[in-house]
Tab-separated table of C-alpha atoms in Angstrom:
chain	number	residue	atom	x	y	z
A	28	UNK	CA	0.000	0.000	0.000
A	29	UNK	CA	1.310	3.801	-0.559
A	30	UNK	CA	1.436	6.152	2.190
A	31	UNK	CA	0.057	8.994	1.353
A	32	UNK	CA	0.774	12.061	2.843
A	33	UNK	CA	-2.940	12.190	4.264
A	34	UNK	CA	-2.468	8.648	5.912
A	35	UNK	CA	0.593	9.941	7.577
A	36	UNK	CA	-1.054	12.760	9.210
A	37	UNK	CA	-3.902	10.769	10.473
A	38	UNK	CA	-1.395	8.446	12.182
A	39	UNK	CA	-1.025	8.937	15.606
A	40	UNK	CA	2.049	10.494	17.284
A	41	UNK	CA	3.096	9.559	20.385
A	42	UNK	CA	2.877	5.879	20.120
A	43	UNK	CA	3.347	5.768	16.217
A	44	UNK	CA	4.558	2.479	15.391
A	45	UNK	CA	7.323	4.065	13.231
A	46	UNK	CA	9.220	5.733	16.197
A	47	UNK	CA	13.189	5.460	15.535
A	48	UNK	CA	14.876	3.467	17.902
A	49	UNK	CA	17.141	6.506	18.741
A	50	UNK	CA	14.948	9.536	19.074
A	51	UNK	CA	15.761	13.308	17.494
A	52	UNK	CA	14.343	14.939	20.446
A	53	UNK	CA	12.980	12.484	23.460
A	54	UNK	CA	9.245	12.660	24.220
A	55	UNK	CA	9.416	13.638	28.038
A	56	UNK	CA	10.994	16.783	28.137
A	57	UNK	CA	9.683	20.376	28.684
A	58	UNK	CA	8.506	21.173	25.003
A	59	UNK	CA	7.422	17.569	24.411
A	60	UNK	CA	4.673	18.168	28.051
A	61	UNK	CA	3.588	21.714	25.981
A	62	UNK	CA	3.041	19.779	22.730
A	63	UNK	CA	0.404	17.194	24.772
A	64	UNK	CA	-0.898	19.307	27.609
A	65	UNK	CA	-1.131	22.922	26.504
A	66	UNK	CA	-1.495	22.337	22.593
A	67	UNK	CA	-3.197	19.065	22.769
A	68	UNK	CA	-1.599	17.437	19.856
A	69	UNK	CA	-1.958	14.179	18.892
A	70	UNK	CA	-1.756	12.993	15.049
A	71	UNK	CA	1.568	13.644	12.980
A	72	UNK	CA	-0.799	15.906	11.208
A	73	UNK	CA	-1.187	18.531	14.125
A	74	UNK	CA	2.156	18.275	14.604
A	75	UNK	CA	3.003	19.464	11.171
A	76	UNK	CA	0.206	22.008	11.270
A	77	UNK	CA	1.428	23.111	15.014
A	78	UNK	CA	5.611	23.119	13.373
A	79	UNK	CA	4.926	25.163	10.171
A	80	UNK	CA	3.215	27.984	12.120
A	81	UNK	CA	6.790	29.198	12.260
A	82	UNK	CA	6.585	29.863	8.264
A	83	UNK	CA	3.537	33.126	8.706
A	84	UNK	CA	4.999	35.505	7.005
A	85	UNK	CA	4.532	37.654	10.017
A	86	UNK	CA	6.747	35.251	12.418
A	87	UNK	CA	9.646	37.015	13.921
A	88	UNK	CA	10.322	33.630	15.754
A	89	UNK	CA	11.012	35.698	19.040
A	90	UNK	CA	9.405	35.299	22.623
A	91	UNK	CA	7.286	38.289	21.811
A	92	UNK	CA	6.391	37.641	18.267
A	93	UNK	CA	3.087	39.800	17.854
A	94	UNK	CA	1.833	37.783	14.843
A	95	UNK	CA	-1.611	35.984	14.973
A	96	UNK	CA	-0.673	32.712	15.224
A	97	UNK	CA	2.370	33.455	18.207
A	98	UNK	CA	-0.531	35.758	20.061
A	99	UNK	CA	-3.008	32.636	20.102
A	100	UNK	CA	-0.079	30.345	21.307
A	101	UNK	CA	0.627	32.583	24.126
A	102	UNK	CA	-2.654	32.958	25.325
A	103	UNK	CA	-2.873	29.027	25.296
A	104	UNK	CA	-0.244	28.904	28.112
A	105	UNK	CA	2.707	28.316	25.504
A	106	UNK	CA	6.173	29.871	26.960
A	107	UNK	CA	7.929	30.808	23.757
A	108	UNK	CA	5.363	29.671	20.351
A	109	UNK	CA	8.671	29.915	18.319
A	110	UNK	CA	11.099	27.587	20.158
A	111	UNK	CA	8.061	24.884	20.891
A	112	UNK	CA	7.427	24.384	16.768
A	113	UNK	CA	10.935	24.387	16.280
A	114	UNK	CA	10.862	21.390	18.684
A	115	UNK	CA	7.826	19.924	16.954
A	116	UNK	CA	9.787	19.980	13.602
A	117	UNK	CA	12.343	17.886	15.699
A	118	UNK	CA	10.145	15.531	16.918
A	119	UNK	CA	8.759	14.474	13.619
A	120	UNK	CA	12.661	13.194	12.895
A	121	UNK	CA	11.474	11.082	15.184
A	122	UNK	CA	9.901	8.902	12.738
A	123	UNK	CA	11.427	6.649	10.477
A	124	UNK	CA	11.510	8.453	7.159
A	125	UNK	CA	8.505	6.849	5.243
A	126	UNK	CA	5.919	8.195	7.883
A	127	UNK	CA	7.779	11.457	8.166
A	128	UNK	CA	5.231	14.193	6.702
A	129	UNK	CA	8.263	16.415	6.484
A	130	UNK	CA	10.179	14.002	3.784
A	131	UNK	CA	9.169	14.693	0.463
A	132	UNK	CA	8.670	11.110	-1.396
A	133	UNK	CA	6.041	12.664	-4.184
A	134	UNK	CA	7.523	11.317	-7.780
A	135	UNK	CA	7.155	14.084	-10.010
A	136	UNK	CA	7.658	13.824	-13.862
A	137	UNK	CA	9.293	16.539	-15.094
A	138	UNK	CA	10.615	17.331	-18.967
A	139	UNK	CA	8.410	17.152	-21.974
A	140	UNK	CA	5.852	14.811	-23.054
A	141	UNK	CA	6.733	11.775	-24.663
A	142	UNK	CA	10.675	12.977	-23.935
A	143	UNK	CA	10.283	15.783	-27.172
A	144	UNK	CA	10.656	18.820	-26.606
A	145	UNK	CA	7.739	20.829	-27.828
A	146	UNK	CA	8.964	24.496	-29.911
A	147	UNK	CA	7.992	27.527	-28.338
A	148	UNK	CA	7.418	25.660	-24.936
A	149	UNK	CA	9.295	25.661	-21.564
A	150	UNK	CA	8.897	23.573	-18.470
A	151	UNK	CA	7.436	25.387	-15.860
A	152	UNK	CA	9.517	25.236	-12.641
A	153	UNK	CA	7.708	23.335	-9.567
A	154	UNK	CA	7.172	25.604	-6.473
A	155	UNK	CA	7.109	24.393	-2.621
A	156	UNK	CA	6.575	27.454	-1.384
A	157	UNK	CA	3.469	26.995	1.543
A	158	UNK	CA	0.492	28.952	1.394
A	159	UNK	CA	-1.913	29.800	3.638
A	160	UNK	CA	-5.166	30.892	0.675
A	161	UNK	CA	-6.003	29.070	-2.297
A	162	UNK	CA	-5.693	32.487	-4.353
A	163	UNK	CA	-1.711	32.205	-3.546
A	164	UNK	CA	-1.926	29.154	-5.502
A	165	UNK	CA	-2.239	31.199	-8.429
A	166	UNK	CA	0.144	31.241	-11.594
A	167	UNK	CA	-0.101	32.721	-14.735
A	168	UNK	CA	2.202	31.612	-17.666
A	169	UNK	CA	2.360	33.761	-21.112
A	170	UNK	CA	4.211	33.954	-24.162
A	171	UNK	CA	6.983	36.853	-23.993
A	172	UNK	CA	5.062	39.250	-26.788
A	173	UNK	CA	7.667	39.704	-30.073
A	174	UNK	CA	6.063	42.985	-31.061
A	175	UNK	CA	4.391	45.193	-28.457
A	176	UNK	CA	1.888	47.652	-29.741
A	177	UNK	CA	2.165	51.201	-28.962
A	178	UNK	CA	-0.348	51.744	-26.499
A	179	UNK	CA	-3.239	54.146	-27.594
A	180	UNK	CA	-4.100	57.166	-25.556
A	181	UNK	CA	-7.124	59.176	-25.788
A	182	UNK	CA	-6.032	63.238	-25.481
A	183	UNK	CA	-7.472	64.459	-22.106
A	184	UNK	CA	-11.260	65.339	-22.422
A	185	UNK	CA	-14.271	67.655	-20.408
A	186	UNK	CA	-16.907	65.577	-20.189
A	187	UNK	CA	-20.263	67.109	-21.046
A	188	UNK	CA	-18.585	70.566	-21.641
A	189	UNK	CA	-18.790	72.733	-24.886
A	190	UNK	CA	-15.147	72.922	-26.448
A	191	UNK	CA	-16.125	76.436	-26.904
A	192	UNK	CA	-16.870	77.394	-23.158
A	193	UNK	CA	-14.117	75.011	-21.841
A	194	UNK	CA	-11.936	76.859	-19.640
A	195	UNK	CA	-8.129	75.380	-18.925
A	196	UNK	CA	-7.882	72.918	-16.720
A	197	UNK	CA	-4.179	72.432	-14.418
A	198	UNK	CA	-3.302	68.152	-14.460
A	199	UNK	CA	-2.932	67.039	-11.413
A	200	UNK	CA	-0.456	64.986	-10.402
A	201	UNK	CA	-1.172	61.660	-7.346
A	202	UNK	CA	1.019	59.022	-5.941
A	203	UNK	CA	-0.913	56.316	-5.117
A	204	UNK	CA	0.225	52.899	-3.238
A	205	UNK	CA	-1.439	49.788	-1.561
A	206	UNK	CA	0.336	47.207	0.673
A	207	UNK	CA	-1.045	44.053	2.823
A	208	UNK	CA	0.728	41.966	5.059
A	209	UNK	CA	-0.287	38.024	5.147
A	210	UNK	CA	-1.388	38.367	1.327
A	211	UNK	CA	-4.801	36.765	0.823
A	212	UNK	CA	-5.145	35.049	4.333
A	213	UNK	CA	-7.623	35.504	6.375
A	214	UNK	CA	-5.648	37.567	8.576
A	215	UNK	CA	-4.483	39.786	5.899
A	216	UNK	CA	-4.344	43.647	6.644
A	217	UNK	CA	-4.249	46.032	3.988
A	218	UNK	CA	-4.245	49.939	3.213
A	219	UNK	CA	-4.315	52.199	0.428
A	220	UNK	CA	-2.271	55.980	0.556
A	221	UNK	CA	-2.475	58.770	-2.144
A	222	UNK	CA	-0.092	61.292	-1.711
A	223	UNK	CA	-0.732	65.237	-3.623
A	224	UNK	CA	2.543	66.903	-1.846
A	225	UNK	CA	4.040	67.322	0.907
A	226	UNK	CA	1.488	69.113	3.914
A	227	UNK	CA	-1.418	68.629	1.202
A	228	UNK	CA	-4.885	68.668	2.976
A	229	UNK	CA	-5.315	65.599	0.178
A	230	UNK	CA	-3.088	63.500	1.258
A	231	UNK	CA	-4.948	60.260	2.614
A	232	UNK	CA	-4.184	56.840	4.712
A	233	UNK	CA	-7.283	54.450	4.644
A	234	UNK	CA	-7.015	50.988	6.341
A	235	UNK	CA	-9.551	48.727	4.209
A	236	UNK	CA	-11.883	46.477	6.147
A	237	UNK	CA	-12.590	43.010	5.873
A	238	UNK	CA	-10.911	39.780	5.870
A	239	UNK	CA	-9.197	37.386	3.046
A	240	UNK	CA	-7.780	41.004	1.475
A	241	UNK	CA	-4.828	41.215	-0.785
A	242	UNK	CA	-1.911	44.131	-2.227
A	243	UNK	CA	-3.952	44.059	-5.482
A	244	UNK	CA	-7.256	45.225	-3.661
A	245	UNK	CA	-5.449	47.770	-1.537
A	246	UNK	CA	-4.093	49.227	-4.850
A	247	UNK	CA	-6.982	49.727	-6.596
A	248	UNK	CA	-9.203	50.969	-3.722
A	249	UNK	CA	-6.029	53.727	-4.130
A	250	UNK	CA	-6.759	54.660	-7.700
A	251	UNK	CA	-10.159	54.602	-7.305
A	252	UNK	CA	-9.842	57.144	-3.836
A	253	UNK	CA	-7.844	59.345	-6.414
């Protein structure tokens, strides 16, 4: 039978009959009593889920680490959120390397169909990088364009306005800029700035609402504030 990644994660931990007979990181010490009693793990799976907290892109991986998942940690009765998932990484060495979620055995095929290289076509590179949203997941492949059309521009327009009782109009000029931290999570915070000039009355900073935001969002709630 294959293991599959989600049979190893449904396998118990502490008694998993896969234990090495010399352990990474023994089972009775300080962090190993947090893992059980404060963060009541008990599959390989939560012990994956409870080491990769470490990887938020918030995480400083200090003691006072103010990023979601270190603040819910803390409030659990965890002494330092950082150093125990660090120890839960260990303890999955624990485990013989075939029941070891952290192993990568997943045979990919990688090259062109049929071995023949298709004109035109390159192999996309495979990513590991760990997500926390499906829209993360995301990619979008093109063609680099040969000939790029000049863009067309329409001439700046009054709408509604007779050309003969138009009066001159000054352009005016607005920096605009979005930004969110934890990109598409649902802890994601975002806000959108314009900026007129320096001491301009104009000049705005708007925190959006809501959860599951992204930069893209913050930047066009910018150009549409402008």
């Amino acid at each position: 039978m294959e293991i599959t990644p989600a049979i190893c994660e449904i396998m118990p931990y502490w008694w998993h009959p896969a234990t090495k007979s010399e352990l990474v990181s023994i089972y009775s010490d300080k962090w190993g009593r947090c893992l059980r009693q404060t963060h009541g793990i008990s599959t390989v799976g939560e012990m994956l889920h409870h080491a990769n907290k470490n990887r938020s892109p918030n995480c400083s991986e200090r003691v006072n680490c103010s990023c979601v998942p270190c603040v819910e940690d803390r409030a659990q009765g965890c002494e330092h959120p950082p150093k125990c998932r660090r120890n839960a990484m260990k303890k999955l060495h624990n485990l013989e390397d075939e029941w070891n979620p952290v192993i990568d055995r997943e045979v990919r095929e990688h090259g062109y169909p049929n071995g023949d290289e298709i004109p035109g076509w390159t192999e996309a590179g495979f990513t590991t990088e760990i997500v926390r949203h499906p829209l993360q997941l995301i990619r979008i492949f093109a063609s680099v364009p040969q000939d790029v059309p000049v863009a067309v521009i329409a001439a700046p327009h009054l709408n509604d306005v007779d050309s003969g009782t138009a009066t001159n109009v000054d352009d005016v000029s607005v920096w605009t800029d979005g930004s969110c931290t934890e990109n598409g999570s649902k802890y994601a915070k975002a806000g959108s700035g314009l900026w007129y000039a320096a001491n301009d009355a104009r000049n705005q900073a708007i925190r959006l609402p809501g959860e599951y935001l992204t930069n893209n969002t913050a930047e066009l709630a910018a150009m549409l504030l402008s």
